[in-house]
Coordinates of C-alpha atoms in Angstrom, one line a residue:
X252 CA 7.4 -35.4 4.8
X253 CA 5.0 -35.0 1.9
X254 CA 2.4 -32.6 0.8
X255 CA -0.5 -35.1 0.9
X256 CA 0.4 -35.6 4.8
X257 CA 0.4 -32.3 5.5
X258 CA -2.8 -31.3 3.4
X259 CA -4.4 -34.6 5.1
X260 CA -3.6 -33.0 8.6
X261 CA -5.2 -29.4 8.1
X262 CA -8.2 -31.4 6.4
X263 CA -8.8 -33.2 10.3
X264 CA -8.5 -29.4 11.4
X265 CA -5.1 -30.2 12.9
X266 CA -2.7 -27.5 12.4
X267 CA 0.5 -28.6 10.8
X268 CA 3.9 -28.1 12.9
X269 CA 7.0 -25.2 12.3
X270 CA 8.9 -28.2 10.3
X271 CA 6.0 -28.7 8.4
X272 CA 5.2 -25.8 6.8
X273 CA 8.3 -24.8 6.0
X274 CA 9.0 -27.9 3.9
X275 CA 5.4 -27.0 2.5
X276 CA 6.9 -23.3 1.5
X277 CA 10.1 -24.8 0.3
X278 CA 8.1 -27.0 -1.9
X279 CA 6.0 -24.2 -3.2
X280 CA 9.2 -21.9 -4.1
X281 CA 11.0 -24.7 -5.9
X282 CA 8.4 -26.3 -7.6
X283 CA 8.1 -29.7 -5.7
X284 CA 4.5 -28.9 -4.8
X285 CA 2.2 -29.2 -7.7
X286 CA -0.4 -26.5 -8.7
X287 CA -3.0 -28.8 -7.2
X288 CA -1.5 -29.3 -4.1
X289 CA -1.1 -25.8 -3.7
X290 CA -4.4 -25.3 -4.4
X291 CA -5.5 -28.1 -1.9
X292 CA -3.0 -26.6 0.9
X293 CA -4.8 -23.0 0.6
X294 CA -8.7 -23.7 0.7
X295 CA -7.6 -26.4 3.8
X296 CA -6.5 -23.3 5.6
X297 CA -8.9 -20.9 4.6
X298 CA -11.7 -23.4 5.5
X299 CA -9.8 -24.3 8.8
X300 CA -7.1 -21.6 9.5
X301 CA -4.1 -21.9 11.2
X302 CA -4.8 -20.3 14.6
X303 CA -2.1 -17.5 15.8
X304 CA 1.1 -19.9 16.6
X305 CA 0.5 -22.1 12.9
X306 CA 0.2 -18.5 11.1
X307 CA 3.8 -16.9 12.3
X308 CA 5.2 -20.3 11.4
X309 CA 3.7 -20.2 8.0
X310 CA 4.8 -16.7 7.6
X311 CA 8.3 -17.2 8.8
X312 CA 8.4 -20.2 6.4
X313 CA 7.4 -17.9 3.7
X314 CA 10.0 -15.3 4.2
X315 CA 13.1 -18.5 4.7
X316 CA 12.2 -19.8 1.6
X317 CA 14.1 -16.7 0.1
X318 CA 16.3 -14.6 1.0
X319 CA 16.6 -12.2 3.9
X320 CA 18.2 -9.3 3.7
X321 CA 20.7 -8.1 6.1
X322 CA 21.7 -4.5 6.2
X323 CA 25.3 -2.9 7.5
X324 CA 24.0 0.3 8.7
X325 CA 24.4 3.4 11.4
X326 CA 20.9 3.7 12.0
X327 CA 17.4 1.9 12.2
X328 CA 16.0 0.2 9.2
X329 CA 12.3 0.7 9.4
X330 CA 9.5 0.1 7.2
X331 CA 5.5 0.3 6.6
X332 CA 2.7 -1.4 4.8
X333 CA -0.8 -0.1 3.6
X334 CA -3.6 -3.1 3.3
X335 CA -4.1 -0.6 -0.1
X336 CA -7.3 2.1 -1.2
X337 CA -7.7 4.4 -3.4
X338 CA -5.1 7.8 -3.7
X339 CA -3.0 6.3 -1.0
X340 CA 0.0 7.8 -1.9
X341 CA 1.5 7.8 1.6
X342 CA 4.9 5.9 0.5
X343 CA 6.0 8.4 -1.3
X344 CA 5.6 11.0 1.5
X345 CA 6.7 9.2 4.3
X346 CA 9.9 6.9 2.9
X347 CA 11.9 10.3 2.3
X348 CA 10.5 12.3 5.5
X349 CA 11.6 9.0 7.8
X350 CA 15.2 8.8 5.7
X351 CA 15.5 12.6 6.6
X352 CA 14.8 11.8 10.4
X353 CA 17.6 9.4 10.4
X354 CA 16.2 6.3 9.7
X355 CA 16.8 4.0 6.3
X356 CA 13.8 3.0 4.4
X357 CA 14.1 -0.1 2.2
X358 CA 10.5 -0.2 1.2
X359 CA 9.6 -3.3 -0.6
X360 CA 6.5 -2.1 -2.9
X361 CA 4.3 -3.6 -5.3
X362 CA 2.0 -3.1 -8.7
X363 CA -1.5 -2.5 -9.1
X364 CA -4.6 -4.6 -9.6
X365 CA -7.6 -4.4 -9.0
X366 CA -9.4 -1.3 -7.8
X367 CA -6.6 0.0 -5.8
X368 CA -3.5 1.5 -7.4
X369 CA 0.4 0.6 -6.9
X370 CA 3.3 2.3 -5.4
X371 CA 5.8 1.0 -8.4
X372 CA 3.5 2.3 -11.3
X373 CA 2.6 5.4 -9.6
X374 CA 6.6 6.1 -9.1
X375 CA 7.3 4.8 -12.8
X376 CA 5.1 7.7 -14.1
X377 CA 8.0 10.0 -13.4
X378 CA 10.0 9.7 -16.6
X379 CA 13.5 7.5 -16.2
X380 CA 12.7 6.3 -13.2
X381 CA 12.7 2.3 -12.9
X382 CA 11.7 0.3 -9.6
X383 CA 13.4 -3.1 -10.5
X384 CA 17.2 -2.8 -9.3
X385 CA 19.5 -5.4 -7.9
X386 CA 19.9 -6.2 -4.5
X387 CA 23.6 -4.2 -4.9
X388 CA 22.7 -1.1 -6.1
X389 CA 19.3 -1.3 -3.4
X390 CA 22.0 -1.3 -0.3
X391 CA 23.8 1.3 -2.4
X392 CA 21.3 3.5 -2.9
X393 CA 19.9 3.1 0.9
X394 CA 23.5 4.2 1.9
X395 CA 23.6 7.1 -0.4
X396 CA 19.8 8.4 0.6
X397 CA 18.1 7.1 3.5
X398 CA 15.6 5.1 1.6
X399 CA 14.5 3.0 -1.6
X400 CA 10.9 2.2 -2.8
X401 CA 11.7 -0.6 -5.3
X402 CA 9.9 -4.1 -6.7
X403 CA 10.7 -7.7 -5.4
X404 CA 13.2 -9.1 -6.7
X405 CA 12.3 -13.3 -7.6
X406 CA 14.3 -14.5 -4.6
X407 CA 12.3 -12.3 -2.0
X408 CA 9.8 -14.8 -0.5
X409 CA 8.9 -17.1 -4.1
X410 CA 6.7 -19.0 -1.7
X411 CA 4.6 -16.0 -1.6
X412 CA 4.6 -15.7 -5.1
X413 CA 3.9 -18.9 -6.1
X414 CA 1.0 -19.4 -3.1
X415 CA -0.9 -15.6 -4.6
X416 CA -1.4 -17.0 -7.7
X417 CA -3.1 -20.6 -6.8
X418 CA -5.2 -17.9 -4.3
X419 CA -6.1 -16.1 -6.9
X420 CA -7.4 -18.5 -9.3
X421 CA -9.0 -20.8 -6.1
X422 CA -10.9 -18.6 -4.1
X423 CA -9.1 -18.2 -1.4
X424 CA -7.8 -14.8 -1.0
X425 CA -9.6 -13.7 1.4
X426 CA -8.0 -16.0 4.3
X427 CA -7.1 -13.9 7.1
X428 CA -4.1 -16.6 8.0
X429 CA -2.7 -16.0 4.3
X430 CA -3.1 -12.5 3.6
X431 CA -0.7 -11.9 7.2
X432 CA 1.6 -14.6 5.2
X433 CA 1.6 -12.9 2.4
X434 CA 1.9 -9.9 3.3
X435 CA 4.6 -10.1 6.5
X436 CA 6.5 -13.0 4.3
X437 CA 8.0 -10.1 1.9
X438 CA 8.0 -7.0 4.8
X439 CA 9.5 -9.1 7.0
X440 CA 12.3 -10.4 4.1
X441 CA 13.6 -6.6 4.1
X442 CA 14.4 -7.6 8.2
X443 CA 13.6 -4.2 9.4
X444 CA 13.4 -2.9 12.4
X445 CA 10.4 -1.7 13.0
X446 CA 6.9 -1.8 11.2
X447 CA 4.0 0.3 10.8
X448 CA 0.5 -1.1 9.0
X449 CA -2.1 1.7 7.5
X450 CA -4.8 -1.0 7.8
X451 CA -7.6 0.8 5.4
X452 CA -11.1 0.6 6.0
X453 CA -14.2 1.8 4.6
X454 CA -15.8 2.0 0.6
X455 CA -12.1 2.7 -1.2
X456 CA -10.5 -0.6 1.1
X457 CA -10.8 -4.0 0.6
X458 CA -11.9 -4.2 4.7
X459 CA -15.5 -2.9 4.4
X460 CA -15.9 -2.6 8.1
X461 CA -14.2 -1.6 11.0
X462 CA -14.6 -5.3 13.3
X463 CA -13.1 -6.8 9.6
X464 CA -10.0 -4.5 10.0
X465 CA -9.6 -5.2 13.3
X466 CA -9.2 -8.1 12.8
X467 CA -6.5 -8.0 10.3
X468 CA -4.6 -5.3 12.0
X469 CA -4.5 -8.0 15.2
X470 CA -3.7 -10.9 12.8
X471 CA -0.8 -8.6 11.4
X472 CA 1.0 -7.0 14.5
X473 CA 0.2 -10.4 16.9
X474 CA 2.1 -12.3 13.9
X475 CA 4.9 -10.0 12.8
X476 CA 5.8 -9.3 16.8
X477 CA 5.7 -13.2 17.3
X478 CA 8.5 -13.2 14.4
X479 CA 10.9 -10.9 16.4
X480 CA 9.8 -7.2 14.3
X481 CA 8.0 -4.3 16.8
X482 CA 4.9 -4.0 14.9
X483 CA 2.0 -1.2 15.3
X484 CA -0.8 -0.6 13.4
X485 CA -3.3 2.4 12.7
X486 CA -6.7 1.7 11.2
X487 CA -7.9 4.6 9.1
X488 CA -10.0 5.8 6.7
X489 CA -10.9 5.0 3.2
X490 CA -14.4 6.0 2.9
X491 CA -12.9 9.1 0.6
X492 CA -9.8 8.7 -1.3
X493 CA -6.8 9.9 0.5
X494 CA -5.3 12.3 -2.1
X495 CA -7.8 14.4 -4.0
X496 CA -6.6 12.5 -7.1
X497 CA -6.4 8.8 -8.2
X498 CA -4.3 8.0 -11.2
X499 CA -0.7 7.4 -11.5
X500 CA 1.1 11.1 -12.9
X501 CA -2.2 13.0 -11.0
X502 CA -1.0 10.9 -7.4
X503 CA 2.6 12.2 -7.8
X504 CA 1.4 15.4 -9.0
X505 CA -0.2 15.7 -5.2
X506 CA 2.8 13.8 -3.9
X507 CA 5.1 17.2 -4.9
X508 CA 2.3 19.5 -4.0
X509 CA 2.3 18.3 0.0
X510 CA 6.2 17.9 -0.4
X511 CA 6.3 21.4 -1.7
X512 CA 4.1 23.4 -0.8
X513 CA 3.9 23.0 3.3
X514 CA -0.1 23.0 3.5
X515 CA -1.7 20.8 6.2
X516 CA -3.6 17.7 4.0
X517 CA -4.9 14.4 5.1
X518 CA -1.8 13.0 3.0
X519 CA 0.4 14.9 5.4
X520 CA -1.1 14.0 8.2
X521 CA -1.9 10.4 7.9
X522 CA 1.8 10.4 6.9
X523 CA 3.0 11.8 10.2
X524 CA 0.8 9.9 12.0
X525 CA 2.7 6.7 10.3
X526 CA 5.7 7.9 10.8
X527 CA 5.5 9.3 14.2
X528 CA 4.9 5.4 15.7
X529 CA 7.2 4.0 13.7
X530 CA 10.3 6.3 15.3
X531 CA 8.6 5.8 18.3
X532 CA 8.9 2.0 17.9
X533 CA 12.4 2.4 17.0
X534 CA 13.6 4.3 19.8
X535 CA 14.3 7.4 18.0
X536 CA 12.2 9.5 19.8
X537 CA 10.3 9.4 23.3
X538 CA 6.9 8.5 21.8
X539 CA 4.6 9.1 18.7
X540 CA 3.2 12.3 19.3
X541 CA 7.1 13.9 19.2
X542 CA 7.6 11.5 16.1
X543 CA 4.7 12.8 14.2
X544 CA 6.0 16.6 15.3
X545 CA 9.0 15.5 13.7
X546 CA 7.8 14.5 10.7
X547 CA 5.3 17.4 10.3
X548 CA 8.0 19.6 10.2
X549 CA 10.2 18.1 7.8
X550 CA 7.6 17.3 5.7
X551 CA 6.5 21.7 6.0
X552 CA 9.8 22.5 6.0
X553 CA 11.1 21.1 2.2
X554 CA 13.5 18.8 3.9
X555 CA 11.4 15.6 2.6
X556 CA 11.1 17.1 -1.0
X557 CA 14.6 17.7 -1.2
X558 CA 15.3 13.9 0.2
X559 CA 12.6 12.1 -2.3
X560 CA 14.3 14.0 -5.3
X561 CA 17.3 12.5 -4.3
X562 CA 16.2 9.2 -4.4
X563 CA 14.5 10.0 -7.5
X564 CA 17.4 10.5 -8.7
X565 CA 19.4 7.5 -7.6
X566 CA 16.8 5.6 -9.7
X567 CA 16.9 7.4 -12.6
X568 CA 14.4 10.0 -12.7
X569 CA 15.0 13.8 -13.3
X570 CA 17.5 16.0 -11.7
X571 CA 15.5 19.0 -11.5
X572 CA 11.9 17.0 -10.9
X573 CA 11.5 18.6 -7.0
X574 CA 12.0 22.0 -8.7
X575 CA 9.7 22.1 -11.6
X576 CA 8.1 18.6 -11.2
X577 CA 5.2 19.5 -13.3
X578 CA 7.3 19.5 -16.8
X579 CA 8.3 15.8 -16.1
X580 CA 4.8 14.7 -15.2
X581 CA 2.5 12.6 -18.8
X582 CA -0.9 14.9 -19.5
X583 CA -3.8 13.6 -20.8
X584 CA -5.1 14.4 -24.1
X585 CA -9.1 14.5 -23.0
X586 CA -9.7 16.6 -19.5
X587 CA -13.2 16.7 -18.6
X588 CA -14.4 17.9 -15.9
X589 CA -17.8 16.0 -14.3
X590 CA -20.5 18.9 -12.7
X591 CA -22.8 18.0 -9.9
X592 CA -26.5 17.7 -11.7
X593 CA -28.6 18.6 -8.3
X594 CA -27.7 20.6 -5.1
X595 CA -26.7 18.9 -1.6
X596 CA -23.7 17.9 0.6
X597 CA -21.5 15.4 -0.7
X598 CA -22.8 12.2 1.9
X599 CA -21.1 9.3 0.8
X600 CA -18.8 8.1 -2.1
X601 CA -17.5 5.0 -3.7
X602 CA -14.2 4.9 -3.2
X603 CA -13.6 0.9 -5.1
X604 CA -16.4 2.4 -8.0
X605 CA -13.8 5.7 -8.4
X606 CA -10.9 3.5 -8.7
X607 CA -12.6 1.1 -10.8
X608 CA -13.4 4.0 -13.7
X609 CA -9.1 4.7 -13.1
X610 CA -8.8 1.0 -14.1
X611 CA -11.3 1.4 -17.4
X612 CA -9.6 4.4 -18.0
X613 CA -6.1 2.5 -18.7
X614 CA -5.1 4.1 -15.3
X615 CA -5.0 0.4 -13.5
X616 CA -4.6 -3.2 -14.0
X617 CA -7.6 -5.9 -14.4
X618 CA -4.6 -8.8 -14.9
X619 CA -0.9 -8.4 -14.1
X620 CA 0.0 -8.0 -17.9
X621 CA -2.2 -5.5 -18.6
X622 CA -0.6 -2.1 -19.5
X623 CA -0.5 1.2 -18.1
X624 CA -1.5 4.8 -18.9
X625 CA 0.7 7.0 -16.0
X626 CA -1.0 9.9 -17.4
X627 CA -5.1 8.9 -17.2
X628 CA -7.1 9.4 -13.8
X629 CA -9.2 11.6 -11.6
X630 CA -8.0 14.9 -9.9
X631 CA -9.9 17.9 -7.8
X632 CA -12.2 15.3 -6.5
X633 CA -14.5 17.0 -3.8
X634 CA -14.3 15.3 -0.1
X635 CA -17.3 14.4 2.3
X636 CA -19.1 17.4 3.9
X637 CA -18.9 19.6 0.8
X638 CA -21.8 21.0 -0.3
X639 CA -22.1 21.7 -4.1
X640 CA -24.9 23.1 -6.5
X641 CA -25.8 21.8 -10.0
X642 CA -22.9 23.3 -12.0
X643 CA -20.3 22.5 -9.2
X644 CA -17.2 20.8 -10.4
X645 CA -17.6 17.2 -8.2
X646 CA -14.1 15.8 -10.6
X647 CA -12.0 16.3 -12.9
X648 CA -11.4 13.5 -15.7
X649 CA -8.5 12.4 -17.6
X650 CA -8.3 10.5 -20.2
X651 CA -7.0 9.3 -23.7
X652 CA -10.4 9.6 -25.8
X653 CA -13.3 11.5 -25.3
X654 CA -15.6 8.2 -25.5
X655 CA -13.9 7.0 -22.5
X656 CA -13.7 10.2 -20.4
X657 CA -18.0 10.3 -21.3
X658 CA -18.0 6.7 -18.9
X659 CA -15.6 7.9 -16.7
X660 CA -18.0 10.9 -15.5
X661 CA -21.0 8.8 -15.5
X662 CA -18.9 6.5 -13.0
X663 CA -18.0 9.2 -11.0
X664 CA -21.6 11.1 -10.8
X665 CA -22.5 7.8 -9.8
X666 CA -20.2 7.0 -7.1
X667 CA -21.2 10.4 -5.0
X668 CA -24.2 10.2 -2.9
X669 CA -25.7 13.8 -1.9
X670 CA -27.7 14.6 0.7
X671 CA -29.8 17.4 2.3
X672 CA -27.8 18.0 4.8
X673 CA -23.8 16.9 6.1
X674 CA -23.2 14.0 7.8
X675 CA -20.1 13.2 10.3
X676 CA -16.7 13.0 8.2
X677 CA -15.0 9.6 9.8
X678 CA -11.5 10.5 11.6
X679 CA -8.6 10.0 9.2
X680 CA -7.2 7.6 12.4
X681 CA -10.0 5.4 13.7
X682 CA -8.1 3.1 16.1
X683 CA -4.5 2.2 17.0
X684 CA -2.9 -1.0 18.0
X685 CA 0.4 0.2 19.2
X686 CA 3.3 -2.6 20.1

């Protein structure tokens, strides 16, 4: 076998067999295929695609040419994945309210970039706390508490890691056979169980539309059920951010607040609506609807805030954080807060233009190196329906300088559309594809 063969075969729209690609991932994750080949291999399948039986073979290829975890444990290992938008802060809910239902939770998480934030930085904002632990201590600390949200380690799916980068820099991210690669090649490495995908769509997702989600959500759970994982997926919304706050500290900040204080959210309920199939799918309850109850109530109850200190904890982060998590959290120097200018209900918003002023703010990533303020962001952002006057507070800013807090309220004032009168608020679930 070679590379040229096998970039010569998707090139005559022929897909190229299990065998194949997983010498082609192989060659990716130890170097053997060059940059250019690489390159050649990923706009041949985005120009052709792989069809469903060519895209679970390059995905299972993806995830061999690591390692795969195996876990020794009393109880399912389960796990989800968000497609990513704007205050989607669901992990951090859900990982310790599934652990607390018996479940473990060795959620495999990732950085930043672009207009939507990451899991890791948003958890690094609590002071001690670091994401990148060895393989060891992760099956330690999934014993211990139930669950783990941590970074990759190098010898979880390098095919992946080498293939995102040539996509990147080629054009070719937006191939519907390698984002399911990509993304099942790591998820599937953790060898769970179960998995449930929050497929986002709407202005704050990178799926626009509902028929583009769709069809992601059926690449995804058609692919990682081929592979041997129950899959499910829920498409919901991201026409609003999730969280009424985008911004490392200010998404934990509203992490503690539903963990805490019991109140019904959409956090809290797209979390139990998450979690409710995914105990469903692993038999440990009758079906979703007595899953979500389940995870509604721990969540109301305190149990999941005691469980997500806990883990916390077992990374390094404060002892007393569930109890007085505000005196652990970064403040801003600069808060500003952005006024509505004319009256109306609050129509339409922005979601990737709101994430994008977090990002110019220091709050995200435009390249991988680029460093992070945990403490910079948006909070008390107003949701669709609300009607304000001139005067109303539509945001509040964060930021390091005033210069910079100035832009960030133009952004904002920009990225809200008001109206005469409301419009229909999309349901937080808009469709389910259930395994």
């Amino acid at each position: 076998m070679d590379a040229r063969s096998i970039i010569a075969k998707l090139r005559r729209r022929e897909v190229p067999d299990s065998g194949e690609l997983a010498w082609f991932a192989q060659g990716l994750a130890d170097g053997s295929v060059s940059d250019a080949q690489a390159g050649a291999f990923a706009m041949a399948v985005c120009m052709g695609g792989l069809g469903p039986e060519g895209r679970a073979a390059l995905t299972l290829a993806m995830r061999d040419s690591g390692e795969v975890l195996t876990w020794d444990l009393d109880g399912p290992v389960i796990d989800k994945h968000s497609t990513g938008g704007v205050g989607d802060c669901v992990s951090l809910v859900l990982a310790p309210a599934l652990a607390e239902c018996g479940a473990y939770v060795p959620m495999i998480s990732g950085r930043g970039l672009g207009h939507t934030g990451g899991t890791l930085d948003k958890l690094e904002a609590i002071p001690g706390v670091s994401t990148q632990i060895s393989q060891d201590r992760l099956a330690q600390i999934l014993a211990e508490t139930g669950a783990a949200i941590v970074g990759a380690t190098a010898q979880i799916a390098p095919a992946d890691k080498r293939l995102y980068a040539i996509r990147d820099v080629t054009a070719t991210v937006e191939s519907l056979d390698l984002i399911t690669a990509s993304i099942l090649s790591k998820k599937l490495a953790a060898s769970p169980d179960a998995l449930v995908l929050d497929v986002k769509v709407g202005s704050g997702a990178f799926m626009k539309t509902l028929d583009e989600a769709r069809k992601l959500a059926q690449a995804l759970t058609e692919t990682a059920n081929t592979a041997g994982c129950r899959t499910s997926a829920l498409i919901t919304d991201m026409n609003q951010p999730l969280a009424p706050a985008l911004g490392n500290a200010l998404e934990i900040a509203e992490v503690m607040k539903v963990l805490t204080d019991g109140q019904p959210s959409p956090l809290a309920e797209i979390s139990a609506e998450l979690g409710g199939v995914l105990l469903s799918d692993a038999g440990m309850v009758g079906d979703a609807r007595a899953g979500r109850d389940m995870i509604a109530e721990v969540i109301r109850d305190g149990r999941a805030a005691e469980r997500f200190g806990r883990m916390m904890a077992a990374v390094g982060g404060p002892l007393g954080l569930v109890d007085d998590w505000a005196r652990y959290l970064p403040e801003a120097s600069v808060i500003l807060e952005v006024t509505a200018q004319d009256e109306g209900y609050v129509t339409a918003m922005d979601g990737e233009a709101l994430g994008l002023a977090v990002v110019a703010l220091g709050g995200g990533r435009q390249v991988e190196s680029d460093a992070i303020d945990p403490a910079v962001g948006l909070s008390g952002l107003v949701r669709l329906g609300d009607k304000v006057s001139a005067g109303t507070p539509l945001a509040v800013v964060h930021a390091a300088r005033e210069d910079a807090a100035q832009r960030a309220a133009q952004a904002v004032r920009a990225a809200m559309t008001l109206g005469p009168a409301p419009v229909p608020v999309p349901e937080l679930v808009q469709e389910r594809i259930l395994a």
